[in-house]
Coordinates of N, CA and C in Angstrom, one line a residue:
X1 N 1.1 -33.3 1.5 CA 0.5 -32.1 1.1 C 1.5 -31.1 0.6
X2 N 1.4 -30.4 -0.4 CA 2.3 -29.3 -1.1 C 2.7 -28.3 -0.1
X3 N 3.4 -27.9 0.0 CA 3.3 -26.5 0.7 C 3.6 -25.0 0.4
X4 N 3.1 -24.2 0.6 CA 2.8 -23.0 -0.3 C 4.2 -21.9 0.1
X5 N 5.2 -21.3 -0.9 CA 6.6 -21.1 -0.9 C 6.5 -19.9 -0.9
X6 N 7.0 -19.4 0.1 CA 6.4 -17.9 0.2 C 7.8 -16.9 0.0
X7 N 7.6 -16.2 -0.2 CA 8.8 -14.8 0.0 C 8.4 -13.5 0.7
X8 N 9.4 -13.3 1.8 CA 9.1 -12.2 2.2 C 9.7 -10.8 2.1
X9 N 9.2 -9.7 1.4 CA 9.9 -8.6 1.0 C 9.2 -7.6 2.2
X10 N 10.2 -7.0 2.7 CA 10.1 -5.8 3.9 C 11.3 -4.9 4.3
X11 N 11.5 -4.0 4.2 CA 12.7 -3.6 4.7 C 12.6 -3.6 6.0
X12 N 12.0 -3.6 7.2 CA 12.0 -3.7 8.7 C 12.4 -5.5 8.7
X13 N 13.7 -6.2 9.0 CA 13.8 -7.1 9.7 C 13.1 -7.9 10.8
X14 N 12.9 -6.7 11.7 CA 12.1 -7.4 13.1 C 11.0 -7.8 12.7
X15 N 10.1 -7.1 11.3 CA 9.3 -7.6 10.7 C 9.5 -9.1 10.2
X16 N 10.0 -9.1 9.0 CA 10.8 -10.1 8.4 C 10.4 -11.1 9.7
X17 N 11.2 -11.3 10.1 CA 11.8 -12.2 11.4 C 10.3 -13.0 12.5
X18 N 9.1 -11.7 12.8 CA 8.3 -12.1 12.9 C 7.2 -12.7 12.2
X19 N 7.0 -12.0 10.9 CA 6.3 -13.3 9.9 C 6.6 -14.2 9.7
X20 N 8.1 -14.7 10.0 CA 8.7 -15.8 9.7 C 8.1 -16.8 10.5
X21 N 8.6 -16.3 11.9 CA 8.2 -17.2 13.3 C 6.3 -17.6 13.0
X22 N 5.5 -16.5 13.0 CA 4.4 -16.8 12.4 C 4.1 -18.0 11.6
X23 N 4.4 -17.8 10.0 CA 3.9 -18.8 9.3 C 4.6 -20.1 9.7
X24 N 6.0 -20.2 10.5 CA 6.2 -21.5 10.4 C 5.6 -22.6 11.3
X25 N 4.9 -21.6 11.9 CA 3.9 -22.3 13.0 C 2.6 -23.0 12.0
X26 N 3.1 -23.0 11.0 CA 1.9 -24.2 10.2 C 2.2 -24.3 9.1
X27 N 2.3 -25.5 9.5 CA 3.0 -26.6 8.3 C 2.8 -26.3 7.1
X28 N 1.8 -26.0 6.4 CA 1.0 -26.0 5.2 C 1.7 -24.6 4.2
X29 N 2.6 -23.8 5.2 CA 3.4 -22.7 4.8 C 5.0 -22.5 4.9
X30 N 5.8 -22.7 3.8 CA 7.2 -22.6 3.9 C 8.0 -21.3 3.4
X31 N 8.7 -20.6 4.4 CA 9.1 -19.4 3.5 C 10.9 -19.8 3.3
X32 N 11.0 -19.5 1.9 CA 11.9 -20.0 1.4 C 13.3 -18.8 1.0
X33 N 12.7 -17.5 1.2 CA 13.5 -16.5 1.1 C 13.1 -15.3 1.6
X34 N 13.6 -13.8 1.8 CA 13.3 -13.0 2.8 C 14.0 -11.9 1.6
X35 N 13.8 -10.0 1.3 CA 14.0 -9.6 0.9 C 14.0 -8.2 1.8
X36 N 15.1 -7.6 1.8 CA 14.9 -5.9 2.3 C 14.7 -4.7 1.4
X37 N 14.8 -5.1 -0.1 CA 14.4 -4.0 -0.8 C 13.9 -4.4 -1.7
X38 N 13.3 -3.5 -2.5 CA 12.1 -4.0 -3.9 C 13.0 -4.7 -5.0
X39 N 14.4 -4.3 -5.0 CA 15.3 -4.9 -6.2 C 15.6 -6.5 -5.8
X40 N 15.9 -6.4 -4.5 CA 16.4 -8.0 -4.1 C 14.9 -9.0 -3.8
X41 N 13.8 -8.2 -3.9 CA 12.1 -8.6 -3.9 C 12.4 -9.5 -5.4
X42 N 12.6 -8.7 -6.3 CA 12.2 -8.8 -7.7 C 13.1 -9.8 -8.0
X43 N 14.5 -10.1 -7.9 CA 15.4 -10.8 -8.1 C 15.3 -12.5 -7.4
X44 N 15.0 -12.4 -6.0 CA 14.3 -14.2 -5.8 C 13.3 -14.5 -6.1
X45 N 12.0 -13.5 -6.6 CA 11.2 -14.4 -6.9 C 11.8 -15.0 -8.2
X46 N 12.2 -14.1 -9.6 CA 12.4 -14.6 -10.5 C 14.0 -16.1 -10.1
X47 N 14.4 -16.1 -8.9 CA 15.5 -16.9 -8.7 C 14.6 -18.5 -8.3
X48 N 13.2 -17.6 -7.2 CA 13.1 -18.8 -6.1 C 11.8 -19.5 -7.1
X49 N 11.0 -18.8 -7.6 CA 10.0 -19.4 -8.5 C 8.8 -19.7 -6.8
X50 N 8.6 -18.4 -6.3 CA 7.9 -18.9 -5.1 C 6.3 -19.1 -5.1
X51 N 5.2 -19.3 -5.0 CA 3.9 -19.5 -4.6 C 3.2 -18.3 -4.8
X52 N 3.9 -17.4 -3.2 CA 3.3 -16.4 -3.0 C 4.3 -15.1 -2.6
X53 N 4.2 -14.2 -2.9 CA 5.0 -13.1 -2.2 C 4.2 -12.1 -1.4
X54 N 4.7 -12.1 -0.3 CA 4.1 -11.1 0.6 C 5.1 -9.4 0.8
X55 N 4.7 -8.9 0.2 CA 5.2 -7.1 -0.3 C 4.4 -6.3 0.6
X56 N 5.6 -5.3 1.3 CA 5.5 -4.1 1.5 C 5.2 -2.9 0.5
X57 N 4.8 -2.1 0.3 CA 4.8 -1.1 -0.6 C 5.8 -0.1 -0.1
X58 N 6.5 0.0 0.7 CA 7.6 1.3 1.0 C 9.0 0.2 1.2
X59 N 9.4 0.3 0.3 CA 10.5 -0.6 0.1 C 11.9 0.3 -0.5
X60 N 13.3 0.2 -0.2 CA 14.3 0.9 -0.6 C 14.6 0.5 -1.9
X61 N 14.8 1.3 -3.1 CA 15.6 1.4 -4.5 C 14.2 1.0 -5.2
X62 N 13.5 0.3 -4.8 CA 12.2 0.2 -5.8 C 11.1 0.1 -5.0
X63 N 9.7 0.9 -4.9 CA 8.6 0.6 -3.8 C 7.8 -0.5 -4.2
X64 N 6.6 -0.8 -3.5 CA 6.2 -1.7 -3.8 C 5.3 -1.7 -5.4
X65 N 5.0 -0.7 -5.6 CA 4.1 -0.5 -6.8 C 4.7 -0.9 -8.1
X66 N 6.5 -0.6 -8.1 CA 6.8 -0.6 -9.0 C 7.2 -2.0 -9.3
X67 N 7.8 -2.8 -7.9 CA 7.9 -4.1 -7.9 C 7.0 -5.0 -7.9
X68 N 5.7 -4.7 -8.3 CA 4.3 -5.6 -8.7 C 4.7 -5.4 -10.4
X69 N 4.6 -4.0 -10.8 CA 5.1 -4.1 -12.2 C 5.8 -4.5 -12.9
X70 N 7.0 -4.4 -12.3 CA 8.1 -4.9 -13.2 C 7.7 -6.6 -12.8
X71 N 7.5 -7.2 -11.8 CA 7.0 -8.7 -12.2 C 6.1 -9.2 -12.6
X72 N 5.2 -8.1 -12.6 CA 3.8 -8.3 -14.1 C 4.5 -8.4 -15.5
X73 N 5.4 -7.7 -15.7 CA 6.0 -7.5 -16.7 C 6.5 -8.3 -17.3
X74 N 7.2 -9.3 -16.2 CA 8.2 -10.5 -16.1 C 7.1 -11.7 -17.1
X75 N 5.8 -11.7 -16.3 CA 5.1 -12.9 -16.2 C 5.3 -13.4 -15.4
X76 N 5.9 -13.4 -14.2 CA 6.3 -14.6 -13.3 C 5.0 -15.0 -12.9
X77 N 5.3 -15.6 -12.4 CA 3.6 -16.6 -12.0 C 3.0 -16.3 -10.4
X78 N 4.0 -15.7 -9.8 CA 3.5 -16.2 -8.4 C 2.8 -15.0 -7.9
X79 N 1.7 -15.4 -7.1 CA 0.3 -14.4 -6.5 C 0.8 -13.3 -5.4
X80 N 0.9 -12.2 -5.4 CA 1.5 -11.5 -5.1 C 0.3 -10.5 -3.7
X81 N 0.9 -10.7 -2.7 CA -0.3 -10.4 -1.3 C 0.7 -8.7 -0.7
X82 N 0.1 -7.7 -0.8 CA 0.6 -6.9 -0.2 C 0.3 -6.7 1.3
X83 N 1.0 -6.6 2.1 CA 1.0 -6.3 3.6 C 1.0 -5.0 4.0
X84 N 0.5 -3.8 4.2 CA 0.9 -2.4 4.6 C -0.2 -2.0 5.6
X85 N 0.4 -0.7 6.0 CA -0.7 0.2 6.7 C -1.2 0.6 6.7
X86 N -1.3 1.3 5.0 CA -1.9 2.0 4.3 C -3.4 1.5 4.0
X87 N -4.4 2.3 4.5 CA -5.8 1.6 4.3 C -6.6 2.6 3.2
X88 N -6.2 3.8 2.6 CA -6.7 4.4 1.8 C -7.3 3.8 0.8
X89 N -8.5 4.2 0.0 CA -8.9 3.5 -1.0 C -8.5 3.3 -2.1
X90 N -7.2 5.1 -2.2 CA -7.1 5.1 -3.9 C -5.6 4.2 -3.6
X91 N -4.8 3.7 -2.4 CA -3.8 3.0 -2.4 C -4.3 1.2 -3.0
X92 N -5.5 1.0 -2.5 CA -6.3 0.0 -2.9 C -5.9 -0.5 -4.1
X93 N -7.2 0.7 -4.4 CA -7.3 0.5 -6.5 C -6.1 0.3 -7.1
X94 N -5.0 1.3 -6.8 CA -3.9 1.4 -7.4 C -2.8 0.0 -7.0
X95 N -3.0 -0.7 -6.6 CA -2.1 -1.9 -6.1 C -3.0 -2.9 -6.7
X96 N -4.5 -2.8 -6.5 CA -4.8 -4.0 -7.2 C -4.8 -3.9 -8.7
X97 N -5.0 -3.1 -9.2 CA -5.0 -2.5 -10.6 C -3.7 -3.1 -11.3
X98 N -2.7 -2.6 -10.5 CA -1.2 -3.0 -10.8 C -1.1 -4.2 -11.1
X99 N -1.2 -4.9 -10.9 CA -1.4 -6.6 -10.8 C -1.3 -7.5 -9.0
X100 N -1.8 -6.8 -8.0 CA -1.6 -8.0 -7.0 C -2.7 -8.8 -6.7
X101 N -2.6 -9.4 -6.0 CA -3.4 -10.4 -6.0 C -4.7 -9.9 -4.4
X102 N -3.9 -9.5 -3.2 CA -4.3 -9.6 -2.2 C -4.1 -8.3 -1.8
X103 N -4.6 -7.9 -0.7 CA -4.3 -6.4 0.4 C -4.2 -6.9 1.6
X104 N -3.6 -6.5 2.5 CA -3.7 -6.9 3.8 C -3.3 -6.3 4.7
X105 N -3.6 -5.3 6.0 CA -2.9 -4.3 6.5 C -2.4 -4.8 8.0
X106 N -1.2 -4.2 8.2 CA -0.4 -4.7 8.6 C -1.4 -5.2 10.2
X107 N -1.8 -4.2 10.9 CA -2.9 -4.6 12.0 C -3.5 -5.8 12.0
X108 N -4.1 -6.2 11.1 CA -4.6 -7.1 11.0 C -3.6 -8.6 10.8
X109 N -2.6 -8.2 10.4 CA -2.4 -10.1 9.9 C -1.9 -11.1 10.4
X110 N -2.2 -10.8 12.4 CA -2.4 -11.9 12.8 C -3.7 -12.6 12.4
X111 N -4.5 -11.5 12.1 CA -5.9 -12.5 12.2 C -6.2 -13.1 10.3
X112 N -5.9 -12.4 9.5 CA -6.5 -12.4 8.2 C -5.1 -13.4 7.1
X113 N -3.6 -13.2 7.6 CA -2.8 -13.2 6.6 C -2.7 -14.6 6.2
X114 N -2.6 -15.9 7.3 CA -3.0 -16.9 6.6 C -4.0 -17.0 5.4
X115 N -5.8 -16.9 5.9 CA -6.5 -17.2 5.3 C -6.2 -16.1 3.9
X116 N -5.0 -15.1 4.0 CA -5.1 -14.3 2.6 C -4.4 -15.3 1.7
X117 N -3.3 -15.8 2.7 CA -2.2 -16.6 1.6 C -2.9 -17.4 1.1
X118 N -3.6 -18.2 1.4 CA -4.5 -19.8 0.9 C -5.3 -19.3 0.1
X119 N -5.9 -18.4 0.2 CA -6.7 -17.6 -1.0 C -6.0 -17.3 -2.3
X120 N -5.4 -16.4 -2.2 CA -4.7 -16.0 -3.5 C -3.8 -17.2 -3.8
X121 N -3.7 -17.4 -3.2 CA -2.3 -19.2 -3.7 C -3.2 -20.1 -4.5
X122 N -4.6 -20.3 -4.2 CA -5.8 -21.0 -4.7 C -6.1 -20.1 -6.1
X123 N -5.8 -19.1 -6.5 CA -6.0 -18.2 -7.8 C -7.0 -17.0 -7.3
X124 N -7.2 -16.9 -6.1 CA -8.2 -15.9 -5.6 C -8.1 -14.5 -5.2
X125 N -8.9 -13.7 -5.4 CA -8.3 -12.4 -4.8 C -8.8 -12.3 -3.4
X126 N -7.9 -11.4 -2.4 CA -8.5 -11.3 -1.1 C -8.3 -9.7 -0.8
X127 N -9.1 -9.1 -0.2 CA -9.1 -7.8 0.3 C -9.3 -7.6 1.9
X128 N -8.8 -7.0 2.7 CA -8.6 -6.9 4.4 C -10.2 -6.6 4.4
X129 N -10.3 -7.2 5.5 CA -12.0 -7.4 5.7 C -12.7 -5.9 5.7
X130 N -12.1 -5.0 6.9 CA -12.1 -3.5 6.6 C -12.5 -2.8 5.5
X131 N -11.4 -3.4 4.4 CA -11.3 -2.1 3.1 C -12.4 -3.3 2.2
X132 N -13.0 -4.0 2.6 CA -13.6 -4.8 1.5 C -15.6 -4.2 2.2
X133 N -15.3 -4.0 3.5 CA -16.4 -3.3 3.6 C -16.8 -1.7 3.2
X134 N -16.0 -1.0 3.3 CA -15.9 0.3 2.8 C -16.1 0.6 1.4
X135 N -15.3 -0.4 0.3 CA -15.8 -1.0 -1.0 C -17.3 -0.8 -1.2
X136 N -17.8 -1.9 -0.1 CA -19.1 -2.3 -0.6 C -19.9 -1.0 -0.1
X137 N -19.1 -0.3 1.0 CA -20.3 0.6 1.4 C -20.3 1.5 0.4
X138 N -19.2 2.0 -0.2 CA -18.8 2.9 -1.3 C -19.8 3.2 -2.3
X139 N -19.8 1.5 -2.8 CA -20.6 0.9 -4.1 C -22.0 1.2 -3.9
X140 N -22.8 0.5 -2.9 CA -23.5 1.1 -2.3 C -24.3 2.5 -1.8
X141 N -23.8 3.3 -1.8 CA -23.8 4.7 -1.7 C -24.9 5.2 -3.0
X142 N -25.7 6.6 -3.0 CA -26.0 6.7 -4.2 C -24.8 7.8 -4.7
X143 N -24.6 7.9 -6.1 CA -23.5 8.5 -6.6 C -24.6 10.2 -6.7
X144 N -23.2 11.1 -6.3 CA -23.6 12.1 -5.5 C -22.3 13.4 -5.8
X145 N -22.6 13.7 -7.4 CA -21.7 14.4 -8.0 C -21.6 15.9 -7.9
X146 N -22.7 16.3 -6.2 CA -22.7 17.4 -6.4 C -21.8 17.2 -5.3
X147 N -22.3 17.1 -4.3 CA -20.8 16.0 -3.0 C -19.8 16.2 -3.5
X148 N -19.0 15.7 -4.5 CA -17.5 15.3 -5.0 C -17.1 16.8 -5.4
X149 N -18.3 17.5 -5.7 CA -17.4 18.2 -6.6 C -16.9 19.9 -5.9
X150 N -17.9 19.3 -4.4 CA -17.7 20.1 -3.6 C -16.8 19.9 -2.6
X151 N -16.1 19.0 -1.8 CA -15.2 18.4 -1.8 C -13.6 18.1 -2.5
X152 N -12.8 18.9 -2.1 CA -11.8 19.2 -3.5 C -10.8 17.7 -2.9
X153 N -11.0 17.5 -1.8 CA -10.3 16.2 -1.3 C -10.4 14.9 -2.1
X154 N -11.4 14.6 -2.5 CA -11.9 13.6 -3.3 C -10.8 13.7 -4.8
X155 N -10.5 15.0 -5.0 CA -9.6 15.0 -6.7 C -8.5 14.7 -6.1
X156 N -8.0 14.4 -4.9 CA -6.7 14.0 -4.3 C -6.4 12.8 -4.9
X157 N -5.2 12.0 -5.8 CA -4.6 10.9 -5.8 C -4.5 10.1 -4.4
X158 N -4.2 8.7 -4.9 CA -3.5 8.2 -3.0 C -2.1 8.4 -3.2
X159 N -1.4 8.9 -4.3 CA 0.0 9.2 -4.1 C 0.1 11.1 -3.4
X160 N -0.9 11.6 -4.1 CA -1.0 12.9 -3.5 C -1.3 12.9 -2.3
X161 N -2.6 12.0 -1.4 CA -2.8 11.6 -0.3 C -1.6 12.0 0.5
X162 N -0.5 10.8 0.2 CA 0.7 10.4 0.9 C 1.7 11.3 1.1
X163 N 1.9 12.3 0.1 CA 2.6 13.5 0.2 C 1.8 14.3 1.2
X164 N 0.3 14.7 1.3 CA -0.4 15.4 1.7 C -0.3 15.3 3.2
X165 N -0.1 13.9 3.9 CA 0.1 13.4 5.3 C 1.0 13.6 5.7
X166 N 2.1 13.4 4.9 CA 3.7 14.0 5.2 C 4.3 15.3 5.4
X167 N 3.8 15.8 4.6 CA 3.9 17.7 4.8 C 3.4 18.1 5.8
X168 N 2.0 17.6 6.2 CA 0.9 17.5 7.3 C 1.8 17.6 8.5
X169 N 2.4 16.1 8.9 CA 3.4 15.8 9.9 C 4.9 16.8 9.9
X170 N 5.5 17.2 9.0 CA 6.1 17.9 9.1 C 7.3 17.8 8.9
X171 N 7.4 17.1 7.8 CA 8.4 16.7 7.0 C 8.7 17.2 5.7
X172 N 10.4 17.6 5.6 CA 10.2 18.4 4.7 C 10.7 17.5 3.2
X173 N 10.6 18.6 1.8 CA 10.5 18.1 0.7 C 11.6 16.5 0.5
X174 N 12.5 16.9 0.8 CA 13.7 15.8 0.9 C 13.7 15.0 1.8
X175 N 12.9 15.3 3.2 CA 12.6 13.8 4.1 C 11.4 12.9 3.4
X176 N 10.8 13.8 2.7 CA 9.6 12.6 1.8 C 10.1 12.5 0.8
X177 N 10.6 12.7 -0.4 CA 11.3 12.5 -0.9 C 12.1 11.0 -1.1
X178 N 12.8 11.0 0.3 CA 13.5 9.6 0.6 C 12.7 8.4 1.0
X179 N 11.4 9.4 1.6 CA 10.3 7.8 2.3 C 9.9 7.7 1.2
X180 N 9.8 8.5 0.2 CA 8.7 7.8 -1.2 C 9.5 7.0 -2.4
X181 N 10.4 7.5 -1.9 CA 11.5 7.1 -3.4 C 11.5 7.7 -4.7
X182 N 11.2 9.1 -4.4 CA 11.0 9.9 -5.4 C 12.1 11.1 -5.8
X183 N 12.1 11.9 -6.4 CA 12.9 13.3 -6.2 C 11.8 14.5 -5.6
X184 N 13.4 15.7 -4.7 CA 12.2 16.9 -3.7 C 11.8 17.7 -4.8
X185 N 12.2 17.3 -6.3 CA 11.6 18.1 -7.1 C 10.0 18.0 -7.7
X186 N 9.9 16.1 -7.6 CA 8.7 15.3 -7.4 C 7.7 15.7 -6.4
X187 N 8.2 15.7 -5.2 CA 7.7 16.2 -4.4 C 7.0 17.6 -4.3
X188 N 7.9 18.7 -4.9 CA 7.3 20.0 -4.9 C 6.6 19.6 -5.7
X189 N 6.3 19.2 -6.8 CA 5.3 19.2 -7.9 C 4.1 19.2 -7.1
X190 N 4.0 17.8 -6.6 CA 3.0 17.3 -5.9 C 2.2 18.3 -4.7
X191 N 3.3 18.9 -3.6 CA 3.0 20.3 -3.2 C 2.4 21.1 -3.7
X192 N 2.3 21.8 -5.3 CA 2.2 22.7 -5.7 C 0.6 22.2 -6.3
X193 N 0.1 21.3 -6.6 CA -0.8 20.4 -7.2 C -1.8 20.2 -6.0
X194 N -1.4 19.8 -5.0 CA -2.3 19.3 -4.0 C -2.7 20.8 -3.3
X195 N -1.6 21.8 -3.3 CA -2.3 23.3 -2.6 C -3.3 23.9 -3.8
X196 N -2.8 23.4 -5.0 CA -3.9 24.0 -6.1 C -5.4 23.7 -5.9
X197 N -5.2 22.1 -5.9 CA -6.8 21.3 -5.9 C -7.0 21.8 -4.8
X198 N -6.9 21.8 -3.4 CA -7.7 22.6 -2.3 C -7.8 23.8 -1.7
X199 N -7.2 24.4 -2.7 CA -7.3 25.9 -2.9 C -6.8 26.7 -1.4
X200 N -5.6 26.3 -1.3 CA -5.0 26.5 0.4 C -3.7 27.4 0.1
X201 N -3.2 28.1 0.9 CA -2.0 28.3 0.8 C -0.9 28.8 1.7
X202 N -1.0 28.0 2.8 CA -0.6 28.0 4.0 C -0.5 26.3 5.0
X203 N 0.5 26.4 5.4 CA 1.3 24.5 5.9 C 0.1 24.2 7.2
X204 N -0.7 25.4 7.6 CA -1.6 25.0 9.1 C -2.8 24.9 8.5
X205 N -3.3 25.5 7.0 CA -4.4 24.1 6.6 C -4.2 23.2 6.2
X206 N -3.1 22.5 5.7 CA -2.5 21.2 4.7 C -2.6 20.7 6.3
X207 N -2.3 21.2 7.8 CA -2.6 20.4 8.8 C -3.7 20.3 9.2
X208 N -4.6 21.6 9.1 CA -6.4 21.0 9.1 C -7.2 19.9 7.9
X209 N -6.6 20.3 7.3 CA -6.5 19.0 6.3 C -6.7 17.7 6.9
X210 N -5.5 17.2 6.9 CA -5.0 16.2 7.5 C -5.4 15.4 8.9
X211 N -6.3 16.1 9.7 CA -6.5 16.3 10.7 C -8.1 15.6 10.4
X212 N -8.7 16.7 9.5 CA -10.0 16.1 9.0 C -10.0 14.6 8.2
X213 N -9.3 14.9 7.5 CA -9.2 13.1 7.0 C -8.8 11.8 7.7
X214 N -8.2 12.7 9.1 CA -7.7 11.0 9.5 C -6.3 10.6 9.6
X215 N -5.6 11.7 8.5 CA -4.5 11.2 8.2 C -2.7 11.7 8.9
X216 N -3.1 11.8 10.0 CA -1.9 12.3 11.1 C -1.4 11.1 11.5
X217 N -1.8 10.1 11.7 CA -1.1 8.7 12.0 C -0.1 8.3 11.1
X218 N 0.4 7.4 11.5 CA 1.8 6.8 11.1 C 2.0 5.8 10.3

């Protein structure tokens, strides 16, 4: 039987190290390379020609978003499974949209990340059981434009989101900055945009904010 060539891109080692131990506990999965940043991500696949790539989206010199793109760009062939924490919706859309193949959050993938890899490695898309319920309940829902439009939260991006949790926690322009891989001048924009849409102008409601959505976790 073939076995499915996987690459692992993560900047956390101990990570790395435990997926490794993981998948090699079954035969049917060989990982053939390991990556700590989006650049050296981008560089083995196009070296290793692997199956599958399993991506972090918070990665050093290039995040994950951009390293789905530039190897959409490439054509490389191989199915590309994101692994993160991030369970937001608009992080969702925006990574599947990009070109990956899979979602998968990090909690979960003792239980889910095999059956993601055999999926997508098979030409399939897979979504974390969680965010594929939320989807449907989403879909489901009747659409409710007076709702949204009363809710200034909803005009939030998931990259605004991300800034929005971080200010929240208490980090300043240049410590997010460096988690996002952006400039603090990026960042203020984003600041200045996200206090606009919710009409705030004070760092202890960007924390009731935050608070209300859920989004103080780590």
């Amino acid at each position: 039987m073939k076995k499915i060539r996987i690459i692992i891109a993560d900047d956390h080692a101990v990570l790395r190290a435990g997926l490794k131990a993981l998948l090699h506990c079954y035969s049917e999965f060989e990982v053939i390379g390991e990556a700590g940043t989006g650049i050296e991500a981008v560089s083995l696949v196009s070296k290793l020609d692997p199956d599958v790539l399993i991506l972090d989206l918070s990665m050093p010199d290039m995040n994950g978003f951009e390293c789905i793109k530039e190897l959409r760009s490439q054509n490389l062939a191989c199915s590309i499974l994101v692994l993160t924490m991030y369970d937001d919706d608009e992080f969702v859309k925006e990574v599947m949209s990009s070109g990956a193949n899979g979602y998968v959050l990090k909690r979960s993938a003792d239980t889910e990340l095999m059956e993601a890899i055999k999926r997508i490695s098979d030409g399939k898309k897979y979504l974390n059981e969680s965010i594929s319920q939320k989807l449907i309940e989403t879909l489901l829902k009747k659409p409710n434009k007076e709702c949204d439009t009363k809710d200034p939260y909803t005009m939030l991006s998931g990259r605004e989101r991300e800034v929005l949790r971080s200010l929240a926690q208490g980090y300043t322009n240049t410590e997010i900055a460096e988690k996002l891989f952006i400039s603090p001048k990026t960042v203020d924009t984003y600041r200045s945009r996200i206090m606009k849409k919710l009409s705030i102008r004070k760092k202890s409601e960007l924390v009731n904010y935050a608070i209300k959505y859920k989004m103080m976790g780590t």
